[in-house]
Amino acid sequence: MTTENESSKTADLGYARVDLDRRRRCGFPEVIFGQGKTPEEVLGIGRVIVEREGLLLVSRAREEQFELFQREFSDAVWHARARCITVERRPWAKLDGEVAVVCAGTTDLLVAEEARVTLELFGNRVLRISDVGVAGIHRLLAVRDRIEACNVAVVVAGMEGALPSAVAGLVSKPVIAVPTSVGYGANFGGLAALLGMLNSCGSGVTVVNIDNGFGAAYAASTINRMLHEARAGRVSG
Amino acid sequence: MTTENESSKTADLGYARVDLDRRRRCGFPEVIFGQGKTPEEVLGIGRVIVEREGLLLVSRAREEQFELFQREFSDAVWHARARCITVERRPWAKLDGEVAVVCAGTTDLLVAEEARVTLELFGNRVLRISDVGVAGIHRLLAVRDRIEACNVAVVVAGMEGALPSAVAGLVSKPVIAVPTSVGYGANFGGLAALLGMLNSCGSGVTVVNIDNGFGAAYAASTINRMLHEARAGRVSG
Amino acid sequence: MTTENESSKTADLGYARVDLDRRRRCGFPEVIFGQGKTPEEVLGIGRVIVEREGLLLVSRAREEQFELFQREFSDAVWHARARCITVERRPWAKLDGEVAVVCAGTTDLLVAEEARVTLELFGNRVLRISDVGVAGIHRLLAVRDRIEACNVAVVVAGMEGALPSAVAGLVSKPVIAVPTSVGYGANFGGLAALLGMLNSCGSGVTVVNIDNGFGAAYAASTINRMLHEARAGRVSG
Amino acid sequence: MTTENESSKTADLGYARVDLDRRRRCGFPEVIFGQGKTPEEVLGIGRVIVEREGLLLVSRAREEQFELFQREFSDAVWHARARCITVERRPWAKLDGEVAVVCAGTTDLLVAEEARVTLELFGNRVLRISDVGVAGIHRLLAVRDRIEACNVAVVVAGMEGALPSAVAGLVSKPVIAVPTSVGYGANFGGLAALLGMLNSCGSGVTVVNIDNGFGAAYAASTINRMLHEARAGRVSG
Amino acid sequence: MTTENESSKTADLGYARVDLDRRRRCGFPEVIFGQGKTPEEVLGIGRVIVEREGLLLVSRAREEQFELFQREFSDAVWHARARCITVERRPWAKLDGEVAVVCAGTTDLLVAEEARVTLELFGNRVLRISDVGVAGIHRLLAVRDRIEACNVAVVVAGMEGALPSAVAGLVSKPVIAVPTSVGYGANFGGLAALLGMLNSCGSGVTVVNIDNGFGAAYAASTINRMLHEARAGRVSG
Amino acid sequence: MTTENESSKTADLGYARVDLDRRRRCGFPEVIFGQGKTPEEVLGIGRVIVEREGLLLVSRAREEQFELFQREFSDAVWHARARCITVERRPWAKLDGEVAVVCAGTTDLLVAEEARVTLELFGNRVLRISDVGVAGIHRLLAVRDRIEACNVAVVVAGMEGALPSAVAGLVSKPVIAVPTSVGYGANFGGLAALLGMLNSCGSGVTVVNIDNGFGAAYAASTINRMLHEARAGRVSG
Amino acid sequence: MTTENESSKTADLGYARVDLDRRRRCGFPEVIFGQGKTPEEVLGIGRVIVEREGLLLVSRAREEQFELFQREFSDAVWHARARCITVERRPWAKLDGEVAVVCAGTTDLLVAEEARVTLELFGNRVLRISDVGVAGIHRLLAVRDRIEACNVAVVVAGMEGALPSAVAGLVSKPVIAVPTSVGYGANFGGLAALLGMLNSCGSGVTVVNIDNGFGAAYAASTINRMLHEARAGRVSG
Amino acid sequence: MTTENESSKTADLGYARVDLDRRRRCGFPEVIFGQGKTPEEVLGIGRVIVEREGLLLVSRAREEQFELFQREFSDAVWHARARCITVERRPWAKLDGEVAVVCAGTTDLLVAEEARVTLELFGNRVLRISDVGVAGIHRLLAVRDRIEACNVAVVVAGMEGALPSAVAGLVSKPVIAVPTSVGYGANFGGLAALLGMLNSCGSGVTVVNIDNGFGAAYAASTINRMLHEARAGRVSG
């Protein structure tokens, strides 16, 4: 049984206190972080969000969570590589601008997929560019103009994490860097890429947690949506 | 003697290769990172940039660098707390939107000042809000609406670095977090705040290097300028 | 065969030397740390404690340890989520005051459960409050008075570990912080939350090891029991 | 000029937002963390607190801060070893119970002094016990009963930080452990002691940041005050 | 096919170069480090050593290595808890003195067993003392004289690793400390215990790698053998 | 479907952008890093490279990748211990000089094998020397002249990683050090060996990532090939 | 008084044992590591080397060491930025090939200078290229052919250390990467650059210690000299 | 005023509790760790020890401590390089056996001196061998027999810390390894050498803290004294 309280701002399920006010405050509804939750908990929280928002994202989900979930929500979608569950009953209006999701290597695609799924759910159009690491810099130069044409670039890289620096030096748009845990040895689970990105010589690169494709997508979506609204004359700020 | 080469895209001073093409590519002219450079090197590079751009920022500067600098550039300004030198001969047009620079504690002001100086040089109007750490959360709630009214929030915090999470949960605008090295013991020179921000439970927080007020300001300025241009109908994106 | 020696203060089982004097010295009987012990060892030690104290807690237990255990102790209870075994033949008198167990997110519940089981076994009444992380601060403000009404607050949080700072700034009671290993990437198995809590800007927060719900409960119980006895006029100190 | 706002709950000095409501919420007035503040800032904030509370503590202070301070507050006291400034115009009533401040070695005295100054300012009586490290365990056994007679034990240790475990195994009172940065080499600025205390085999030890004598004292004072009030019949809890 | 070369000092098996001269130089024959070797490699190297020395120790062995081994060496012994294989065809003469293997907790027994097996193979008599951690210091005091009566003390402890400091403060014999990976959270796989032991306030404690029961036993055996020979009048040194 | 673009310099497969120009720029064709790729991706990329170059190396491969691969490329070879797939349709001409692959212990052979497979594919002749760690220094002295006779020495070692220092002190040829993750406890997955090699007292030792036999082989091959060409009079440089 | 012993292979000065055989074994005479030595020790060791070799390099020297030194050796040269002392009485023959010393930023010049001084002393001609970091990749592309024309590239970079990856992807020559401690915050004294280089996606990059310009130069010189000799037909290898 | 209590086992000076019973328990009198103590405290504690034991060692001393000390104890000796104060009024009888103090490089002499001063004060004869690092292994081989002739080898090394492994592989005596903080960059203040020694492939190497020459000497002295007594027939063990 769910109790709505605090002027209907939260739904208290005992094990969770769903934030029903988040869309109003932050622009996007609450997202479920699947890791460490039982399938029952994901279902319980998801039920409240789908009903209220008509839109759901479960990140870091496991297949068993999806299996229980789709028994009740047959339109739920399982994004295997991104490890996400989505439900889109009342889809968001598509935004004008595009967001680039740029990958250093093929092995960074898992994290890039989490970013893409999140971005598309939140109404963004996505330009995917894969495998343009700095060791073959001509590959990046060849796509420079397509990245510049986007509103934001989410740049995903493992190993030494050098790609965001190179991208930031080529375009005038915000670069959000996602270090991945791809690599071995002195990579230390993505620490090398993370430190590389934090110490980027490319001005204005901002960074999210290792493998956090969702977080980068969320930030990119916030910017893209503001631009959309600015063009539409809907913001004063 | 300076040699302009590569179709006038760089000026080779021997010890430095000034990137004269950066403004075209990235939207902002090159900035000098003062740390580890001799006063003569700062002067030499600065001369090229001022002449070309009419606008200069030296970050992480030392007083002796400024002293040599102002002998030649009497209009140079020394921002003691921010440790920056600026020259503004052809100032940038002011942007419409405002950027919030929010501080957890008084001791984070040095880093916040570096952000403010950078933002203002690049044409942004700045709203400064200091000392609203999470241990007295009513102080943050009291200024929530003023932050929401800005286009971007740069949030500066040392110690456990919790403020960006709280801000991100209250506003719908991009939050760029700057960990500071303020603290002691298991703070490990800002590592605690950095890790806290990277692991923020507030969706969409992006992070820059420890004490990197400049980087956060640069990223914020990029977003603010795009919004300005979108409203002015100057972007198609 | 068990040998009681040193004036009956320890029971030497060969693989373990059970401390029979601990209740007298420290207020609580010895607790078994289940990790790394064989089921036979847990049973052997547990037998001595149950007989002597009428009360047993095995923390960090495994199901196979419980299975062997309940063959001999049919009243043993298995707390699956808390991974604890308890036996309560001579239960402790209930204390007057209440202890709050406050959780930042649903995924921190495992650790919170270990704290709750420990607290209840030691005679404390527990107020459970879940999912009040700082990214939706209104959820915490709504329960502030209920936490203040308790004698101690055990605050459990993963990710950036910011909740104890916020709680400490809202209440006048001792706050014992438990970092959890919930998170990924630069969380480093709970290190981010641990450092966050150690560097808390909230005065007087004390911290236990990552995932150590037991330790926090033990400390909280010590304080609650002293308060109970103080009110009953039983302490001079 | 100071602006009191938010129903007189904060005083906004521009560089600081003094929390005037803290005593009501948390039991103790705000304390100034001196590190990284200019003498002028310390004076400005201190002025507000002394006027309002009649009681001031500046921790991590520098001598130059004190020098400016005592020009205006001639009754300010400089605690050189503890690096604290105190002003006591309306001293707190003395609490009944005593708090033990136990030191492993002579070189831990700096941190112990910070704890003592804080405790005494907040009305606690302090029992100081120095140099009872575990390498000469008979020294600790000799003072066991005096520690047990206190309400709380603050245990300060550098190097391997083993003392809190030993104390926790001997007494029934809350043990708050303070790791110090005393040591060299693989001590890593107090990390060894910190990790030792977090991994204590002594049940219920809670830990504060490295060298954080103030934090331990604050927590101890909170407990001692509650006990005092419980005995006086002033809490219902 | 084995090639003996370099004046018969090594046996070159291709994948290994067995050091046949080690006993002459170092006092003990070569020992096989089982980790990362195939069963065939262990067998091949073991064959050379058994033939030459009549005595074999494989540390960090896996059961599959033992299974292949005992097909050829039916007198090989599998020490499950210590994860060692031994063959003793020409056993060493027993030494006069005894070596103490002292354990902080029951869960440290695995490592202690590796030490015991090594010690006994090399001719030492072993006194085992388990579960005398510093949280119940009376347990250690009760066995102090038995440890002092030994020639060397190998002290095994996980968690905060405080036991060697306490032992070193009670006896006059060499203390060799073995940190174990027992613990969780901020234990970081034995790092806490390792740092604790390296920073021991007990003079003269020396330390081996985490979980390295073999190394401690080897060092202890070297000392015990020298004492045996000194008493027998066989050394001049 | 594959699109060749950028003047045929890359082949864009969607998930990968194969660098077809690398051999011209860098001397060697692109190598596939197998880790984190699906068997289908490895096959797709491999197909392009084999066709173009007649030569393929997949490092860090998994058996399932090989199984799919050999269905199409029946001449593909699986190097189990080195975890590599190779195809050699148009083998490289053999170089004159030899490269030494020197191993500290038997357990370092996995990494050494990756180096050997890479070296041989690229046309180098390899001298394998195993198990000559510094604890039996006579074993190294015995092979000194054979290492000196090679053009480059790849030196592979785990544990403390001391072998490269000793080799560098004995020969006049470039020493490329490969730390391995062999060891336990304070080895921290090869960190000890890595730091040891970076801090080598042997002049001119250069280091690659932990377990990176491929990288060391690539660097060694570059040097050996240049020497070959220099002797053949093919370089002017 | 100096004692030559071990068949004149070492000179024992008491505080140092000069290796007089090194040139024969390793190709270069011994170099003095100045750090932590008294001026008298540097002079004493230097005297032996100058006499024997006619050539001296003191790296990591201090000015006071130079001052004492030049009293006896008036032809000694002080390289202030490189912090090196050199004496060149019997200079080495110049090698044919050139070595590139490539710098990411102006602030890396100190380390690059140490490399240059070492290279030139050992007979190499040096091509210096400064300030070609990846954030302005056109600067690097413009000098690509000049680097390719060298025999070896020493690549020096701080911050994220991405330059070696980019260089390795553009040229066919050995790339030796030198991380510098330039940067701040999460740079951790050069750790970020070091990890970045070790995890380089550019094949065949080898790495030396942070700020170790000398080590990179030594390795580069070894390769360059071998090429010189190969061209001259002096090696059989 | 000094109070002797606990059956004269400690002298309580307020700031210190001198352990007067240590010689009886542990074989050596208490030693003063000078770091972090005021000159007055060193004098106060020293006075008690000199009177009682006729023998004093202050390690990690500062010159100002010595200056105050010698005003009262004119026979006190200042060992500048070892940073120790000694007083020897009732010197210990000289032991038969010798202890080797072996150094990898000249810059490790500070730590070696601390070991030597400690050893000689405790009655040991010391063989000093300097600058025999593994990069010139012939230097070590030349002194092998002299080390073997000693009873214990204290081996001091910075950088990669490889020397103890090499020594342990050459002699049959206990090897006590002392990592030093000599080095730079990825040396991390001695961490590289420490990890190297803990992971030594030389069996039976035991390790003390970074720069802890005193600790190694204490342990060596314990062994040497036992051997002396064993030969004299004074131990039963």
PDB file of N, CA and C in Angstrom, chain H residues 90-143:
ATOM      1  N   ARG H  90      76.421   3.790  31.230  1.00  0.00           N
ATOM      2  CA  ARG H  90      76.732   2.402  31.617  1.00  0.00           C
ATOM      3  C   ARG H  90      76.588   1.562  30.348  1.00  0.00           C
ATOM      4  N   PRO H  91      77.631   1.594  29.493  1.00  0.00           N
ATOM      5  CA  PRO H  91      77.511   0.952  28.175  1.00  0.00           C
ATOM      6  C   PRO H  91      77.242  -0.536  28.297  1.00  0.00           C
ATOM      7  N   TRP H  92      76.548  -1.050  27.283  1.00  0.00           N
ATOM      8  CA  TRP H  92      76.262  -2.485  27.233  1.00  0.00           C
ATOM      9  C   TRP H  92      77.525  -3.251  26.868  1.00  0.00           C
ATOM     10  N   ALA H  93      77.598  -4.448  27.387  1.00  0.00           N
ATOM     11  CA  ALA H  93      78.701  -5.334  27.004  1.00  0.00           C
ATOM     12  C   ALA H  93      78.598  -5.617  25.509  1.00  0.00           C
ATOM     13  N   LYS H  94      79.717  -5.684  24.834  1.00  0.00           N
ATOM     14  CA  LYS H  94      79.732  -5.953  23.402  1.00  0.00           C
ATOM     15  C   LYS H  94      79.350  -7.416  23.133  1.00  0.00           C
ATOM     16  N   LEU H  95      78.530  -7.594  22.129  1.00  0.00           N
ATOM     17  CA  LEU H  95      78.124  -8.951  21.733  1.00  0.00           C
ATOM     18  C   LEU H  95      79.186  -9.550  20.819  1.00  0.00           C
ATOM     19  N   ASP H  96      79.230 -10.864  20.744  1.00  0.00           N
ATOM     20  CA  ASP H  96      80.216 -11.539  19.891  1.00  0.00           C
ATOM     21  C   ASP H  96      79.962 -11.271  18.400  1.00  0.00           C
ATOM     22  N   GLY H  97      78.754 -11.504  17.983  1.00  0.00           N
ATOM     23  CA  GLY H  97      78.461 -11.503  16.544  1.00  0.00           C
ATOM     24  C   GLY H  97      78.389 -10.111  15.946  1.00  0.00           C
ATOM     25  N   GLU H  98      78.467 -10.083  14.641  1.00  0.00           N
ATOM     26  CA  GLU H  98      78.455  -8.821  13.925  1.00  0.00           C
ATOM     27  C   GLU H  98      77.136  -8.699  13.165  1.00  0.00           C
ATOM     28  N   VAL H  99      76.675  -7.461  12.964  1.00  0.00           N
ATOM     29  CA  VAL H  99      75.488  -7.191  12.153  1.00  0.00           C
ATOM     30  C   VAL H  99      75.920  -6.394  10.930  1.00  0.00           C
ATOM     31  N   ALA H 100      75.503  -6.841   9.737  1.00  0.00           N
ATOM     32  CA  ALA H 100      75.823  -6.097   8.516  1.00  0.00           C
ATOM     33  C   ALA H 100      74.760  -5.044   8.253  1.00  0.00           C
ATOM     34  N   VAL H 101      75.193  -3.822   7.925  1.00  0.00           N
ATOM     35  CA  VAL H 101      74.267  -2.784   7.465  1.00  0.00           C
ATOM     36  C   VAL H 101      74.641  -2.484   6.019  1.00  0.00           C
ATOM     37  N   VAL H 102      73.801  -2.986   5.105  1.00  0.00           N
ATOM     38  CA  VAL H 102      74.113  -2.950   3.679  1.00  0.00           C
ATOM     39  C   VAL H 102      73.227  -1.917   3.003  1.00  0.00           C
ATOM     40  N   CYS H 103      73.835  -1.053   2.178  1.00  0.00           N
ATOM     41  CA  CYS H 103      73.146   0.074   1.554  1.00  0.00           C
ATOM     42  C   CYS H 103      73.120  -0.057   0.030  1.00  0.00           C
ATOM     43  N   ALA H 104      71.981   0.238  -0.577  1.00  0.00           N
ATOM     44  CA  ALA H 104      71.929   0.190  -2.040  1.00  0.00           C
ATOM     45  C   ALA H 104      72.653   1.380  -2.672  1.00  0.00           C
ATOM     46  N   GLY H 105      72.468   2.577  -2.098  1.00  0.00           N
ATOM     47  CA  GLY H 105      73.079   3.747  -2.704  1.00  0.00           C
ATOM     48  C   GLY H 105      73.586   4.711  -1.658  1.00  0.00           C
ATOM     49  N   THR H 106      74.384   5.652  -2.089  1.00  0.00           N
ATOM     50  CA  THR H 106      74.936   6.637  -1.174  1.00  0.00           C
ATOM     51  C   THR H 106      73.830   7.424  -0.473  1.00  0.00           C
ATOM     52  N   THR H 107      72.757   7.672  -1.192  1.00  0.00           N
ATOM     53  CA  THR H 107      71.688   8.491  -0.619  1.00  0.00           C
ATOM     54  C   THR H 107      70.867   7.770   0.444  1.00  0.00           C
ATOM     55  N   ASP H 108      71.119   6.474   0.619  1.00  0.00           N
ATOM     56  CA  ASP H 108      70.425   5.746   1.684  1.00  0.00           C
ATOM     57  C   ASP H 108      71.190   5.808   2.997  1.00  0.00           C
ATOM     58  N   LEU H 109      72.306   6.548   3.008  1.00  0.00           N
ATOM     59  CA  LEU H 109      73.179   6.525   4.186  1.00  0.00           C
ATOM     60  C   LEU H 109      72.527   7.097   5.437  1.00  0.00           C
ATOM     61  N   LEU H 110      71.627   8.081   5.306  1.00  0.00           N
ATOM     62  CA  LEU H 110      70.967   8.644   6.492  1.00  0.00           C
ATOM     63  C   LEU H 110      70.271   7.566   7.313  1.00  0.00           C
ATOM     64  N   VAL H 111      69.527   6.755   6.597  1.00  0.00           N
ATOM     65  CA  VAL H 111      68.768   5.711   7.283  1.00  0.00           C
ATOM     66  C   VAL H 111      69.706   4.643   7.819  1.00  0.00           C
ATOM     67  N   ALA H 112      70.738   4.335   7.056  1.00  0.00           N
ATOM     68  CA  ALA H 112      71.706   3.337   7.498  1.00  0.00           C
ATOM     69  C   ALA H 112      72.422   3.813   8.768  1.00  0.00           C
ATOM     70  N   GLU H 113      72.669   5.114   8.846  1.00  0.00           N
ATOM     71  CA  GLU H 113      73.313   5.656  10.034  1.00  0.00           C
ATOM     72  C   GLU H 113      72.441   5.501  11.269  1.00  0.00           C
ATOM     73  N   GLU H 114      71.125   5.708  11.115  1.00  0.00           N
ATOM     74  CA  GLU H 114      70.227   5.517  12.254  1.00  0.00           C
ATOM     75  C   GLU H 114      70.306   4.074  12.743  1.00  0.00           C
ATOM     76  N   ALA H 115      70.392   3.152  11.792  1.00  0.00           N
ATOM     77  CA  ALA H 115      70.516   1.737  12.155  1.00  0.00           C
ATOM     78  C   ALA H 115      71.841   1.475  12.880  1.00  0.00           C
ATOM     79  N   ARG H 116      72.907   2.036  12.340  1.00  0.00           N
ATOM     80  CA  ARG H 116      74.229   1.790  12.939  1.00  0.00           C
ATOM     81  C   ARG H 116      74.320   2.334  14.363  1.00  0.00           C
ATOM     82  N   VAL H 117      73.856   3.588  14.574  1.00  0.00           N
ATOM     83  CA  VAL H 117      73.912   4.189  15.905  1.00  0.00           C
ATOM     84  C   VAL H 117      73.126   3.345  16.905  1.00  0.00           C
ATOM     85  N   THR H 118      71.951   2.903  16.497  1.00  0.00           N
ATOM     86  CA  THR H 118      71.126   2.072  17.370  1.00  0.00           C
ATOM     87  C   THR H 118      71.828   0.752  17.701  1.00  0.00           C
ATOM     88  N   LEU H 119      72.349   0.118  16.661  1.00  0.00           N
ATOM     89  CA  LEU H 119      73.009  -1.179  16.863  1.00  0.00           C
ATOM     90  C   LEU H 119      74.190  -1.057  17.813  1.00  0.00           C
ATOM     91  N   GLU H 120      75.020  -0.051  17.598  1.00  0.00           N
ATOM     92  CA  GLU H 120      76.213   0.081  18.442  1.00  0.00           C
ATOM     93  C   GLU H 120      75.850   0.407  19.884  1.00  0.00           C
ATOM     94  N   LEU H 121      74.832   1.243  20.066  1.00  0.00           N
ATOM     95  CA  LEU H 121      74.416   1.549  21.441  1.00  0.00           C
ATOM     96  C   LEU H 121      73.975   0.284  22.177  1.00  0.00           C
ATOM     97  N   PHE H 122      73.341  -0.624  21.433  1.00  0.00           N
ATOM     98  CA  PHE H 122      72.836  -1.849  22.058  1.00  0.00           C
ATOM     99  C   PHE H 122      73.883  -2.969  22.077  1.00  0.00           C
ATOM    100  N   GLY H 123      75.154  -2.596  21.834  1.00  0.00           N
ATOM    101  CA  GLY H 123      76.239  -3.548  22.038  1.00  0.00           C
ATOM    102  C   GLY H 123      76.648  -4.353  20.819  1.00  0.00           C
ATOM    103  N   ASN H 124      76.114  -4.052  19.664  1.00  0.00           N
ATOM    104  CA  ASN H 124      76.451  -4.824  18.469  1.00  0.00           C
ATOM    105  C   ASN H 124      77.653  -4.222  17.747  1.00  0.00           C
ATOM    106  N   ARG H 125      78.448  -5.067  17.156  1.00  0.00           N
ATOM    107  CA  ARG H 125      79.474  -4.623  16.234  1.00  0.00           C
ATOM    108  C   ARG H 125      78.856  -4.578  14.844  1.00  0.00           C
ATOM    109  N   VAL H 126      79.218  -3.527  14.072  1.00  0.00           N
ATOM    110  CA  VAL H 126      78.526  -3.294  12.803  1.00  0.00           C
ATOM    111  C   VAL H 126      79.500  -3.349  11.624  1.00  0.00           C
ATOM    112  N   LEU H 127      79.122  -4.093  10.587  1.00  0.00           N
ATOM    113  CA  LEU H 127      79.871  -4.069   9.323  1.00  0.00           C
ATOM    114  C   LEU H 127      79.106  -3.222   8.332  1.00  0.00           C
ATOM    115  N   ARG H 128      79.690  -2.102   7.899  1.00  0.00           N
ATOM    116  CA  ARG H 128      79.009  -1.215   6.964  1.00  0.00           C
ATOM    117  C   ARG H 128      79.422  -1.508   5.522  1.00  0.00           C
ATOM    118  N   ILE H 129      78.456  -1.715   4.660  1.00  0.00           N
ATOM    119  CA  ILE H 129      78.738  -1.934   3.236  1.00  0.00           C
ATOM    120  C   ILE H 129      77.811  -1.023   2.446  1.00  0.00           C
ATOM    121  N   SER H 130      78.382  -0.099   1.662  1.00  0.00           N
ATOM    122  CA  SER H 130      77.570   0.916   1.006  1.00  0.00           C
ATOM    123  C   SER H 130      77.595   0.787  -0.508  1.00  0.00           C
ATOM    124  N   ASP H 131      76.506   1.197  -1.128  1.00  0.00           N
ATOM    125  CA  ASP H 131      76.449   1.402  -2.568  1.00  0.00           C
ATOM    126  C   ASP H 131      76.675   0.110  -3.367  1.00  0.00           C
ATOM    127  N   VAL H 132      75.883  -0.900  -3.051  1.00  0.00           N
ATOM    128  CA  VAL H 132      75.990  -2.171  -3.767  1.00  0.00           C
ATOM    129  C   VAL H 132      74.657  -2.540  -4.414  1.00  0.00           C
ATOM    130  N   GLY H 133      74.000  -1.538  -5.001  1.00  0.00           N
ATOM    131  CA  GLY H 133      72.693  -1.750  -5.636  1.00  0.00           C
ATOM    132  C   GLY H 133      72.740  -2.764  -6.770  1.00  0.00           C
ATOM    133  N   VAL H 134      71.570  -3.304  -7.141  1.00  0.00           N
ATOM    134  CA  VAL H 134      71.521  -4.418  -8.084  1.00  0.00           C
ATOM    135  C   VAL H 134      71.905  -4.034  -9.514  1.00  0.00           C
ATOM    136  N   ALA H 135      71.981  -2.710  -9.814  1.00  0.00           N
ATOM    137  CA  ALA H 135      72.352  -2.332 -11.172  1.00  0.00           C
ATOM    138  C   ALA H 135      73.836  -2.574 -11.458  1.00  0.00           C
ATOM    139  N   GLY H 136      74.580  -2.928 -10.455  1.00  0.00           N
ATOM    140  CA  GLY H 136      75.987  -3.297 -10.640  1.00  0.00           C
ATOM    141  C   GLY H 136      76.258  -4.493  -9.748  1.00  0.00           C
ATOM    142  N   ILE H 137      75.680  -5.609 -10.133  1.00  0.00           N
ATOM    143  CA  ILE H 137      75.554  -6.749  -9.222  1.00  0.00           C
ATOM    144  C   ILE H 137      76.909  -7.317  -8.802  1.00  0.00           C
ATOM    145  N   HIS H 138      77.952  -7.081  -9.606  1.00  0.00           N
ATOM    146  CA  HIS H 138      79.288  -7.558  -9.226  1.00  0.00           C
ATOM    147  C   HIS H 138      79.754  -6.931  -7.906  1.00  0.00           C
ATOM    148  N   ARG H 139      79.280  -5.725  -7.624  1.00  0.00           N
ATOM    149  CA  ARG H 139      79.657  -5.084  -6.367  1.00  0.00           C
ATOM    150  C   ARG H 139      79.120  -5.857  -5.166  1.00  0.00           C
ATOM    151  N   LEU H 140      77.924  -6.414  -5.317  1.00  0.00           N
ATOM    152  CA  LEU H 140      77.338  -7.192  -4.223  1.00  0.00           C
ATOM    153  C   LEU H 140      78.023  -8.550  -4.104  1.00  0.00           C
ATOM    154  N   LEU H 141      78.253  -9.196  -5.238  1.00  0.00           N
ATOM    155  CA  LEU H 141      78.884 -10.515  -5.207  1.00  0.00           C
ATOM    156  C   LEU H 141      80.250 -10.443  -4.520  1.00  0.00           C
ATOM    157  N   ALA H 142      80.933  -9.312  -4.719  1.00  0.00           N
ATOM    158  CA  ALA H 142      82.265  -9.149  -4.136  1.00  0.00           C
ATOM    159  C   ALA H 142      82.249  -9.111  -2.613  1.00  0.00           C
ATOM    160  N   VAL H 143      81.120  -8.737  -2.026  1.00  0.00           N
ATOM    161  CA  VAL H 143      81.049  -8.643  -0.557  1.00  0.00           C
ATOM    162  C   VAL H 143      80.179  -9.723   0.056  1.00  0.00           C
TER     163      VAL H 143
END
